[in-house]
Tab-separated table of C-alpha atoms in Angstrom:
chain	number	residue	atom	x	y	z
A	1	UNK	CA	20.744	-6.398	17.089
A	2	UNK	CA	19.498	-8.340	19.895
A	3	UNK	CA	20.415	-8.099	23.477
A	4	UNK	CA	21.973	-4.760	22.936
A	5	UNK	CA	22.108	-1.780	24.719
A	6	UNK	CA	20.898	1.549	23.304
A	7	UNK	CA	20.710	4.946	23.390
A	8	UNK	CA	17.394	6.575	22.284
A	9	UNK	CA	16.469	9.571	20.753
A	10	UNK	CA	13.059	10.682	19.997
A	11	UNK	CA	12.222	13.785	18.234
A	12	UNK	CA	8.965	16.651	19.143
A	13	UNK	CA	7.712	18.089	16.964
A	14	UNK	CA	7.413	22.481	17.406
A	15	UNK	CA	3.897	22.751	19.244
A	16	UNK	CA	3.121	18.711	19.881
A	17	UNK	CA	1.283	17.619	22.583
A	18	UNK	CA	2.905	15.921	25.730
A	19	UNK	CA	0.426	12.475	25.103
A	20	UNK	CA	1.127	12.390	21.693
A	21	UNK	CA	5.288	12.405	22.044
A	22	UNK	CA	4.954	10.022	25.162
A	23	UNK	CA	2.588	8.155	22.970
A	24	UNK	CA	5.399	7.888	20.269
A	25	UNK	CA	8.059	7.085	22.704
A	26	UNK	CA	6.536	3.896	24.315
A	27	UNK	CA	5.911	2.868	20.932
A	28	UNK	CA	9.235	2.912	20.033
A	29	UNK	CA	10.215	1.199	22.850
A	30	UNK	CA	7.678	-1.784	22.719
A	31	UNK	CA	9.270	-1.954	19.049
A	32	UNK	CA	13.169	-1.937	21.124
A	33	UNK	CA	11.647	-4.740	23.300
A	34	UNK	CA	10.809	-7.109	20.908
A	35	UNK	CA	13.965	-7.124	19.582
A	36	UNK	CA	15.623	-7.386	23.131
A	37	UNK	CA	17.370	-4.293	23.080
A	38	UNK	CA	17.743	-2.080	26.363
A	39	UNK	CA	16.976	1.440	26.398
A	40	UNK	CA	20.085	2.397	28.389
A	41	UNK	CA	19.219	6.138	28.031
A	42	UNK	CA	16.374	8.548	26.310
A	43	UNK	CA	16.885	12.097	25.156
A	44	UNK	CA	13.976	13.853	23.760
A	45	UNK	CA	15.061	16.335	21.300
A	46	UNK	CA	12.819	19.107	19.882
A	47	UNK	CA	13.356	19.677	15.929
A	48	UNK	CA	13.033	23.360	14.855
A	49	UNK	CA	14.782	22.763	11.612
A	50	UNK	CA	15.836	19.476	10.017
A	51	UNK	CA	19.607	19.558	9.297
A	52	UNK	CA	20.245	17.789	5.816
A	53	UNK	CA	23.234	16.210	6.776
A	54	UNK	CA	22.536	15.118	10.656
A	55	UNK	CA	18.396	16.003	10.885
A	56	UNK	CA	19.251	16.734	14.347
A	57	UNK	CA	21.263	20.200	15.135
A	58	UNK	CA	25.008	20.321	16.235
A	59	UNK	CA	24.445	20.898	19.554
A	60	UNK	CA	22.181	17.854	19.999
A	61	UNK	CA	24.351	15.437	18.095
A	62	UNK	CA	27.297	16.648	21.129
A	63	UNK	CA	25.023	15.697	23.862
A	64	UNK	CA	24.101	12.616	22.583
A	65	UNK	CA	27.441	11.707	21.774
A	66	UNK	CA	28.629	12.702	25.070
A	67	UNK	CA	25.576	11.006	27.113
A	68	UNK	CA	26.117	7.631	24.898
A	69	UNK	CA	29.900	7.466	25.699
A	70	UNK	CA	28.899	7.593	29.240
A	71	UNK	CA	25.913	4.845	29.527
A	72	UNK	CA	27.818	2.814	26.883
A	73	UNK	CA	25.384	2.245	24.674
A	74	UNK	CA	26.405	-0.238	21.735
A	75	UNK	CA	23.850	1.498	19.508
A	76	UNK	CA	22.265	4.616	18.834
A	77	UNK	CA	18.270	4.752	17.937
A	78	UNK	CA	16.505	7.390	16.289
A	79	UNK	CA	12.699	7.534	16.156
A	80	UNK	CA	12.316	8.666	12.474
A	81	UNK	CA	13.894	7.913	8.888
A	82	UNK	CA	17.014	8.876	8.332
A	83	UNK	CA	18.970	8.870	4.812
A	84	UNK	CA	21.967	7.147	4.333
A	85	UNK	CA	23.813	10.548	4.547
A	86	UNK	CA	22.336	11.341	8.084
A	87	UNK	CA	22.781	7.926	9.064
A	88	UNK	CA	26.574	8.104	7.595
A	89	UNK	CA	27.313	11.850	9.413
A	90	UNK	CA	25.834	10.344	12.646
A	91	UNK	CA	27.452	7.391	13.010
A	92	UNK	CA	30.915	9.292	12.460
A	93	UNK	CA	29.896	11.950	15.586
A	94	UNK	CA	28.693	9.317	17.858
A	95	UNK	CA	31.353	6.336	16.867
A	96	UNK	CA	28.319	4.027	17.001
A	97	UNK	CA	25.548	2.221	14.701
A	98	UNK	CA	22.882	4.432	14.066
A	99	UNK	CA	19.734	2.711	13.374
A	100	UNK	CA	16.793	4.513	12.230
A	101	UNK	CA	12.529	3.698	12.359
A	102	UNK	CA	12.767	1.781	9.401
A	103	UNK	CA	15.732	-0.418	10.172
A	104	UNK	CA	14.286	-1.389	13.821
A	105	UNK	CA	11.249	-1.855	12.029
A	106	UNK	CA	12.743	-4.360	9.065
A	107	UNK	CA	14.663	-6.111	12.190
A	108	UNK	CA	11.516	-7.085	13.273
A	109	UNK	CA	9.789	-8.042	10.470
A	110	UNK	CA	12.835	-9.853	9.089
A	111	UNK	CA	13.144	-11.771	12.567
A	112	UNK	CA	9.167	-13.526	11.940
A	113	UNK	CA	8.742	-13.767	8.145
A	114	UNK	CA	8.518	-17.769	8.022
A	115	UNK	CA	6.662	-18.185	4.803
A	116	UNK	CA	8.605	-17.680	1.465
A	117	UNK	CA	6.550	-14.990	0.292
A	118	UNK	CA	7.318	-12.934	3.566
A	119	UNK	CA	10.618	-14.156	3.826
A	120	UNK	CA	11.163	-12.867	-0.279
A	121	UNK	CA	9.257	-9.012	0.461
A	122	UNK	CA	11.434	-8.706	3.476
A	123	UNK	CA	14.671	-9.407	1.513
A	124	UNK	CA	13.470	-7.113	-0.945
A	125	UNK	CA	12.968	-4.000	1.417
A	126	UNK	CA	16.021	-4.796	3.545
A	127	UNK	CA	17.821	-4.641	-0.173
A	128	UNK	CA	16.039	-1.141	-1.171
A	129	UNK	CA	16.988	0.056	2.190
A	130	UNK	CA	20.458	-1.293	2.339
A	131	UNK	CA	21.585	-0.404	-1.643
A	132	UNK	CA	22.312	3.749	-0.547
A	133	UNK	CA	23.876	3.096	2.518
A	134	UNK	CA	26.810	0.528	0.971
A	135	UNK	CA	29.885	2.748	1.655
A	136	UNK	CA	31.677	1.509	4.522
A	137	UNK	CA	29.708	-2.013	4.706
A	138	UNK	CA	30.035	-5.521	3.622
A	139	UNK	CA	27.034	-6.825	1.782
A	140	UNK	CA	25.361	-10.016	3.483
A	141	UNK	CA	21.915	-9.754	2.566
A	142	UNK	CA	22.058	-12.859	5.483
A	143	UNK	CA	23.322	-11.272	8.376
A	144	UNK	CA	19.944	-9.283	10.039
A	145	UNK	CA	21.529	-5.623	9.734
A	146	UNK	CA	21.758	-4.027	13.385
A	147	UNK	CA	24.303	-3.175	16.030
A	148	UNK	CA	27.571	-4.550	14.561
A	149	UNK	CA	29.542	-1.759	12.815
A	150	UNK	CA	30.068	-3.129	9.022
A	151	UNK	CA	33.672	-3.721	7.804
A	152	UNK	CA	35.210	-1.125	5.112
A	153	UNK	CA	34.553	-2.131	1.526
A	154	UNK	CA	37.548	-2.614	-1.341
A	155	UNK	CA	37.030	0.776	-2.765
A	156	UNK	CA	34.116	2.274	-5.299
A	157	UNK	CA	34.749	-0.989	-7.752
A	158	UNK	CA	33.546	-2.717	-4.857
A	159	UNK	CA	30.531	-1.034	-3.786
A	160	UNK	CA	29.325	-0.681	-7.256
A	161	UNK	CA	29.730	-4.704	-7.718
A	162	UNK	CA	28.192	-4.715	-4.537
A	163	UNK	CA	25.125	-2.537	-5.980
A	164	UNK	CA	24.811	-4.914	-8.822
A	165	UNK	CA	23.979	-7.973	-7.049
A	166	UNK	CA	21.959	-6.283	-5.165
A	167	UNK	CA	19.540	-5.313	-8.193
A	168	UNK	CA	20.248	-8.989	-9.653
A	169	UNK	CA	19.004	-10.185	-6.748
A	170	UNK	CA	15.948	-7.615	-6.113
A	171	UNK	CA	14.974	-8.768	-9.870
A	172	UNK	CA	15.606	-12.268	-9.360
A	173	UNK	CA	12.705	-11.461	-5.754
A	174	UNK	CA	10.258	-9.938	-8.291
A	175	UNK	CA	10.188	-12.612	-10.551
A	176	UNK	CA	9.243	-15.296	-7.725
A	177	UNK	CA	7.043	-12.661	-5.937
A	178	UNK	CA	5.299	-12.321	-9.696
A	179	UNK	CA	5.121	-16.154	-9.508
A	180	UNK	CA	3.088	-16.348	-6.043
A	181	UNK	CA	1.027	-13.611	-7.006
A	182	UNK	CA	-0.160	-15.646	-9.956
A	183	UNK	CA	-0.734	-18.686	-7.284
A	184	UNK	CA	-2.197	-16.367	-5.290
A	185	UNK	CA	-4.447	-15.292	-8.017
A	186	UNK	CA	-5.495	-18.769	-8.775
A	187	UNK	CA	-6.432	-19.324	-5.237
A	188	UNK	CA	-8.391	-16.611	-5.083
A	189	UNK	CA	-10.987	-17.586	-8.260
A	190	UNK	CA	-11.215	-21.108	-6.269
A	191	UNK	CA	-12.533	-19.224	-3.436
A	192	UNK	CA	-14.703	-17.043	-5.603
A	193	UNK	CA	-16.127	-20.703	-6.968
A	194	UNK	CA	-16.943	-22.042	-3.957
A	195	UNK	CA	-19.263	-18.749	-3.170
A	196	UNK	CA	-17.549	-18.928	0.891
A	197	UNK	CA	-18.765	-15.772	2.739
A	198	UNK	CA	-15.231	-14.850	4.147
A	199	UNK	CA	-14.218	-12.290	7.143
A	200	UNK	CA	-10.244	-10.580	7.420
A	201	UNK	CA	-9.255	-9.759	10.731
A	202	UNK	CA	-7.401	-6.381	10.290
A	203	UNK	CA	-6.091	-3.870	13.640
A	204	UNK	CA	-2.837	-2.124	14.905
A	205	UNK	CA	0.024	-4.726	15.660
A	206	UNK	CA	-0.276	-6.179	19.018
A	207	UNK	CA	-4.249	-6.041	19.053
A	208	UNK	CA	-5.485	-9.547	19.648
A	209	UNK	CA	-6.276	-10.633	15.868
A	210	UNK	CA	-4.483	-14.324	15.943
A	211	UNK	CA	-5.962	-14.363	19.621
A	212	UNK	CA	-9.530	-14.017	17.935
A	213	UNK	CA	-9.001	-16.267	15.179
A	214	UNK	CA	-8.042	-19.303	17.681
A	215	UNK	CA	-10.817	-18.384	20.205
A	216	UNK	CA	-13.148	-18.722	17.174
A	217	UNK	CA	-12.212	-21.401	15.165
A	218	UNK	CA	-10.107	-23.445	17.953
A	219	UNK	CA	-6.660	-23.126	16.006
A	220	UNK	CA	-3.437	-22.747	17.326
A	221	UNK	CA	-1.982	-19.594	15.799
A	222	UNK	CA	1.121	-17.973	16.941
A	223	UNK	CA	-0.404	-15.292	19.631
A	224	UNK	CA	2.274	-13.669	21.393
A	225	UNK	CA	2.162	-10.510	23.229
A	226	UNK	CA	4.868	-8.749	20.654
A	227	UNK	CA	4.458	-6.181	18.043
A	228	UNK	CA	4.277	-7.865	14.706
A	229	UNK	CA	3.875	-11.502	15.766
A	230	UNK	CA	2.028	-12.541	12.383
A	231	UNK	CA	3.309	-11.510	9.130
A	232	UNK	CA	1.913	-13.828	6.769
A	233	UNK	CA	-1.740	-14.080	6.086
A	234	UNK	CA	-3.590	-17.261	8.275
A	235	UNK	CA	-7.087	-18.688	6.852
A	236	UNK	CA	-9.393	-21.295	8.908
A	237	UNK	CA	-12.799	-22.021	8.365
A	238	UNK	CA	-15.363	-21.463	10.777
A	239	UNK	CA	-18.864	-22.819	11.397
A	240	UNK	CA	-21.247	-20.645	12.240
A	241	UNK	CA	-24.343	-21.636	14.915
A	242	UNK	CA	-26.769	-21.345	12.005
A	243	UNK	CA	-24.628	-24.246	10.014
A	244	UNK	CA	-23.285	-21.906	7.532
A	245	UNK	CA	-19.549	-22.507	6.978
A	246	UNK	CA	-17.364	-19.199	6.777
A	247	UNK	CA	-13.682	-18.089	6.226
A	248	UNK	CA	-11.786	-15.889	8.695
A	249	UNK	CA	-8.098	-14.835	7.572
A	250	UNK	CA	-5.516	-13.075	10.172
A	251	UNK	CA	-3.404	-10.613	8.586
A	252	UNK	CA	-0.469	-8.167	9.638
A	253	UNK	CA	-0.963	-5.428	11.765
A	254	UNK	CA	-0.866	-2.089	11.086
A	255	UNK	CA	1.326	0.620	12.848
A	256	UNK	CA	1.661	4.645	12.322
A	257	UNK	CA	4.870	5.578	10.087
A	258	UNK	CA	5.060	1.988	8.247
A	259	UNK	CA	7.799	2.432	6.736
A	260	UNK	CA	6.417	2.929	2.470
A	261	UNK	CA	8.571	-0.056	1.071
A	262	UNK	CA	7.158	-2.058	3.607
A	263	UNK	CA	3.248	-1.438	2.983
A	264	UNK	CA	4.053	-2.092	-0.803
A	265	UNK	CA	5.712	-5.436	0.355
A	266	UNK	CA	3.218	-6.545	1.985
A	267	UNK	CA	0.536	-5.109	-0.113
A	268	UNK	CA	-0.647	-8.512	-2.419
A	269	UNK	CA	-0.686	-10.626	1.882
A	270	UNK	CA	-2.663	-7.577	2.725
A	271	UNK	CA	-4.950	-7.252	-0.559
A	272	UNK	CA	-5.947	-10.787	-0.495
A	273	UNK	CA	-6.917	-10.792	2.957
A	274	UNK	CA	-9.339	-7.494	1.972
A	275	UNK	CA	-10.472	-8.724	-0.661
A	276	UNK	CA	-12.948	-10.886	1.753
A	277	UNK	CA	-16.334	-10.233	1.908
A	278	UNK	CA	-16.013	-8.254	5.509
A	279	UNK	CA	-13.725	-6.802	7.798
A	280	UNK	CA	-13.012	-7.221	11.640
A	281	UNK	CA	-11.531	-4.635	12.945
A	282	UNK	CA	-10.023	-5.564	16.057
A	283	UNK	CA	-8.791	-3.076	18.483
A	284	UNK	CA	-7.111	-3.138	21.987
A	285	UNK	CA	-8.550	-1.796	24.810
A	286	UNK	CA	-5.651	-1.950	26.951
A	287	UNK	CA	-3.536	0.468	24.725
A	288	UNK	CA	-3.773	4.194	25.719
A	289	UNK	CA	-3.182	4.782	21.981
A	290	UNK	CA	-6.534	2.881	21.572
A	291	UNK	CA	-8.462	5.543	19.221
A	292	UNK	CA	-4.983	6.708	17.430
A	293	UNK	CA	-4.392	3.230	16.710
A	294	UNK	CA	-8.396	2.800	15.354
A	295	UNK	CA	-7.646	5.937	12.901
A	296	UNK	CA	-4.476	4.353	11.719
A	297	UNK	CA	-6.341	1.166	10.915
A	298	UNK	CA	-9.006	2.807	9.328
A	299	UNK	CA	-6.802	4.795	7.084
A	300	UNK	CA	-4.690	2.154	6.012
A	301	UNK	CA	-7.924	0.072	4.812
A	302	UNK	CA	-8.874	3.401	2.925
A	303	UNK	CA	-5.185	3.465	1.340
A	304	UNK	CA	-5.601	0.136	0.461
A	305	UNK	CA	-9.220	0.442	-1.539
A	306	UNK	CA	-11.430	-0.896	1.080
A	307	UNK	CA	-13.005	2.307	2.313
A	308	UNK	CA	-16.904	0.584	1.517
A	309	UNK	CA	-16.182	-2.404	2.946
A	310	UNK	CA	-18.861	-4.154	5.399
A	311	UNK	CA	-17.020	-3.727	8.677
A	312	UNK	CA	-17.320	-4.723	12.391
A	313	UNK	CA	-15.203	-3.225	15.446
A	314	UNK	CA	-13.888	-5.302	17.824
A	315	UNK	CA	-13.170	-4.072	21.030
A	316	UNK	CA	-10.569	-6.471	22.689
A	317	UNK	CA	-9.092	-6.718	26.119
A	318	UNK	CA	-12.218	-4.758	27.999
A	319	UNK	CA	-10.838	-6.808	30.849
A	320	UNK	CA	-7.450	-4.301	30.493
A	321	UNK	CA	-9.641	-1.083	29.875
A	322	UNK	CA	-6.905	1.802	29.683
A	323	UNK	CA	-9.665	4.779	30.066
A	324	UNK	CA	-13.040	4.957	28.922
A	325	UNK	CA	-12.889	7.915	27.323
A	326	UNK	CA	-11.219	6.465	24.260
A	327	UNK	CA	-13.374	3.472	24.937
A	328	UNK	CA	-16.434	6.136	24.317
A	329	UNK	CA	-14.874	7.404	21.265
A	330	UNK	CA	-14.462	4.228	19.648
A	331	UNK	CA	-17.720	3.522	20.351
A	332	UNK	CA	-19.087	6.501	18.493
A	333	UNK	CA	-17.244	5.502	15.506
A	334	UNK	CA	-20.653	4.957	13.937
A	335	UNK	CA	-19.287	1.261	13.167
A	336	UNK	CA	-21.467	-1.955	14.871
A	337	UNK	CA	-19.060	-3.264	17.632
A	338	UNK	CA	-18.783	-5.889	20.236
A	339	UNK	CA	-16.906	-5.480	23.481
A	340	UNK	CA	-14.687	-8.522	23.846
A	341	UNK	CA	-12.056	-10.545	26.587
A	342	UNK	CA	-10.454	-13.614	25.379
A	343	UNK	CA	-8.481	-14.175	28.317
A	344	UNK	CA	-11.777	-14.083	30.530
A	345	UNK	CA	-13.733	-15.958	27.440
A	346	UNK	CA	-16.710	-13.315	27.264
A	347	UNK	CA	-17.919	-11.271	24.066
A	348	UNK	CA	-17.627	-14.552	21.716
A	349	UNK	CA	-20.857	-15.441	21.905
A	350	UNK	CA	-22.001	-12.107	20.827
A	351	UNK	CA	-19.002	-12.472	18.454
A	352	UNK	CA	-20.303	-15.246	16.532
A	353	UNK	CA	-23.696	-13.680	16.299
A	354	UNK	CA	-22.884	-10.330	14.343
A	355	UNK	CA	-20.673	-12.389	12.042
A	356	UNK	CA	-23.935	-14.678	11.608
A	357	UNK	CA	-26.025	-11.476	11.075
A	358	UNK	CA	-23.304	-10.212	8.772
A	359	UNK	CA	-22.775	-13.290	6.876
A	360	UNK	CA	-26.483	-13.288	5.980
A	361	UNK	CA	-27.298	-9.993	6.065
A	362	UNK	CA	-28.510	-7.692	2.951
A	363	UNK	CA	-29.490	-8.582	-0.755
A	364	UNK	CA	-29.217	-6.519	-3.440
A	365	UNK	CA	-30.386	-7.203	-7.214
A	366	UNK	CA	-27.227	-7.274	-9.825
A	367	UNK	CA	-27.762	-8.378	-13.285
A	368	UNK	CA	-25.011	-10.381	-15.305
A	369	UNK	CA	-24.415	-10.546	-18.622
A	370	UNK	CA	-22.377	-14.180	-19.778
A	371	UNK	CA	-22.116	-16.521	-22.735
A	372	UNK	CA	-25.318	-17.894	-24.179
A	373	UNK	CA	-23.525	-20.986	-23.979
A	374	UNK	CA	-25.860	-21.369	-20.605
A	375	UNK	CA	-22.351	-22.369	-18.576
A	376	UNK	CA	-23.466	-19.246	-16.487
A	377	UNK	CA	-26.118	-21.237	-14.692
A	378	UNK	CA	-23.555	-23.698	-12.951
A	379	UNK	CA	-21.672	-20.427	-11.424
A	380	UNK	CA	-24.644	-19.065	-9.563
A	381	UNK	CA	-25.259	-19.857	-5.762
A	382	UNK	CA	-27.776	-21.956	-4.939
A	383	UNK	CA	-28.883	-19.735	-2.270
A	384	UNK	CA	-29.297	-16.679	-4.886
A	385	UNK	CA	-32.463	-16.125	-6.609
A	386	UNK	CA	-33.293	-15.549	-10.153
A	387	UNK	CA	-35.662	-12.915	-11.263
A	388	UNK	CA	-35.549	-12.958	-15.047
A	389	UNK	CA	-33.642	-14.208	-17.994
A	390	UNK	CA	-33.335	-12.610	-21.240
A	391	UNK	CA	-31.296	-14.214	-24.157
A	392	UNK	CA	-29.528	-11.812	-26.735
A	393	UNK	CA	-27.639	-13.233	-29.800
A	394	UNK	CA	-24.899	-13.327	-28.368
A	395	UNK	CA	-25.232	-13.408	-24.548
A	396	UNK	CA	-27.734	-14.208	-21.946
A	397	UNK	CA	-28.962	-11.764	-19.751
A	398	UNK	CA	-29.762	-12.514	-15.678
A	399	UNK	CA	-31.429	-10.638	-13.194
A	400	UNK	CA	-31.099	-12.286	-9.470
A	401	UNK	CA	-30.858	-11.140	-5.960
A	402	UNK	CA	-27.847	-12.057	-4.096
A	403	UNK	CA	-26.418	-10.846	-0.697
A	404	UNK	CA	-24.679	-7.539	-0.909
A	405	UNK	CA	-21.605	-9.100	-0.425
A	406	UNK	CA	-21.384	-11.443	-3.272
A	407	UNK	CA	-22.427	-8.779	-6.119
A	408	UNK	CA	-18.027	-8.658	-7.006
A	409	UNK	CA	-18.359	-12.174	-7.640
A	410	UNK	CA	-21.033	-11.897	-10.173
A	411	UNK	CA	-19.703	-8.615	-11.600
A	412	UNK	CA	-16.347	-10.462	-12.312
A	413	UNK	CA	-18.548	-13.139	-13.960
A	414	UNK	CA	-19.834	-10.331	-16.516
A	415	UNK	CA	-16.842	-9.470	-16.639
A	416	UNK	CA	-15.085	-12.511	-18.052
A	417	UNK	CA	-17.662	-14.189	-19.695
């Protein structure tokens, strides 16, 4: 759907504020942009009453209809998820596409999955999203799904042949997502092994993560100033001042209204990432959604199990400062933060000493219960302490103080030996 022109309708809500729907509308918009589609005309519609077969009323599909024969728009874009009914009804009163939150959204994320685990979720949620909405379109799971009207099917025999390769092919994507998982899985005891403090950059799309992970480590990350530039999960190590190697992974942003099949997609990138020892929240100054954008980070981490995390705010761009009231809010957060620029190169310093502080920060006293086979030994850090060992007949007991953040490693230990 790129390089189209479109006509957009965004919906208020009975009582919203006037920030919050302006909020929603240039968020929509950046989300239009980075798929190169023009806003050729905005209506802003207020919904009473959702209508189960057009969620707008009568009335307002006329004047849209009317205002996108006029401006020729090629499209038609609603802020909000439609069903394939709406989307069906719609397209019939306006004679165009109608594309929906979701599909804009799986554009995007279609458009920069370039590993094959992102490329494989996305297929998978374009598939779920595409199976109810098969009448009146030719299945190419290839073609990205946007402003071109599909061609009419052969019939019901068709569409339900249609709907069975779909589900072949959704199975055949679980089966090879099940295999990277178990990769993934494997990957993740090697890192346990090798007893690496590790950091996950996590933040609202557009925020500056891949920025921070380049400024820090001296990669060359994709950073580009478009929502959802990094899908797939990116881990460098990085050397602290004090000599102590770390790892810092870059995940995918968050956004408000993720579309549900999506967060599941991209829930194993996402869980591996927090399942590091601490998290960086980055957020960007520069957005006037700046505290909005905080709270949907901060939820999603709670969604995703991750609520006690050890956590540090980053606040990015303070050479872009939108207002300092949400600056002051974030602040108060009650997280530790550091005000950073990595355009003008200043915060990093104080960057790299919190995650030093972190990184060696806080020991607690766990006690693990293995094998008496005495393989346990060879497992424990060097830089852990033992208090006392007890042997049972059959297992040997182990009292030792480790940093806060390593006490899941040595509980999985118990847990497995």
């Amino acid at each position: 759907m790129n390089d189209e022109s479109a006509l957009l309708i965004t919906l208020i809500k009975p009582g919203e504020n006037t920030r919050n729907a302006y909020n929603r509308e240039m968020e929509i918009r950046s989300l239009l942009s980075t798929l190169k589609v023009r806003v050729v005309f905005h209506i802003p519609f207020t919904l009473r009453q959702e209508n189960p077969n057009t969620l707008i009323g009568p009335g307002q599909a006329e004047e849209a209809a009317r205002i996108a024969d006029e401006t020729g728009a090629e499209c038609v874009v609603i802020n909000a998820f439609i069903t394939a009914r709406m989307e069906k009804n719609l397209s019939l009163a306006f004679s165009l596409p109608v594309l929906d939150r979701e599909a804009v959204i799986l554009s995007i994320f279609s458009n920069n999955a370039h590993s094959k685990e992102a490329m494989l979720q996305i297929e998978k949620a374009k598939a779920e999203y595409l199976k109810p909405r098969l009448r009146g379109k030719t299945l190419n799971l290839e073609q990205q799904r946007g402003g071109v009207k599909g061609s009419r099917g052969a019939g019901e025999r068709m569409i339900e042949l249609d709907r069975r390769r779909l589900d072949q092919r959704i199975t055949y994507i679980d089966r090879e997502l099940e295999k990277i998982a178990r990769v993934r899985e494997t990957q993740k005891k090697e890192r346990l092994s090798g007893r690496i403090f590790s950091f996950a950059l996590v933040g609202y799309t557009n925020a500056g993560k891949s920025s921070i992970l380049n400024a820090l480590t001296g990669s060359d990350v994709l950073a580009e100033d478009k929502l959802f530039a990094t899908l797939d999960t990116t881990t460098r190590k990085l050397r602290l001042r004090n000599g102590e190697t770390v790892l810092i992974s870059d995940t995918v942003g968050f956004i408000e209204d993720l579309p549900h099949r999506l967060i599941s997609a991209f829930s194993s990138t996402l869980n591996e990432a927090l399942d590091a020892n601490a998290l960086i929240i980055v957020q960007d100054l520069e957005s006037p959604n700046s505290y909005s954008n905080f709270m949907t980070t901060v939820n999603t981490i709670e969604e995703l199990g991750a609520k006690d995390k050890i956590k540090l705010l980053v606040l990015n761009k303070m050479d872009a400062e939108y207002d300092d009231f949400n600056t002051m809010r974030l602040k108060k957060s009650g997280l530790p933060y550091v005000l950073t620029s990595v355009k003008e190169n200043r915060g990093l310093d104080e960057l790299l000493s919190k995650l030093e502080e972190i990184a060696t920060d806080g020991e607690v006293s766990i006690t693990v219960k293995a094998s008496p086979d005495g393989s346990i030994f060879s497992r424990i850090r060097k830089e852990d302490r033992i208090i006392n060992v007890t042997y049972e007949d059959d297992a040997v007991i182990i009292e030792l103080k480790t940093k806060k953040a390593f006490a899941p490693y040595y509980e999985s230990l118990s847990q497995h030996c």
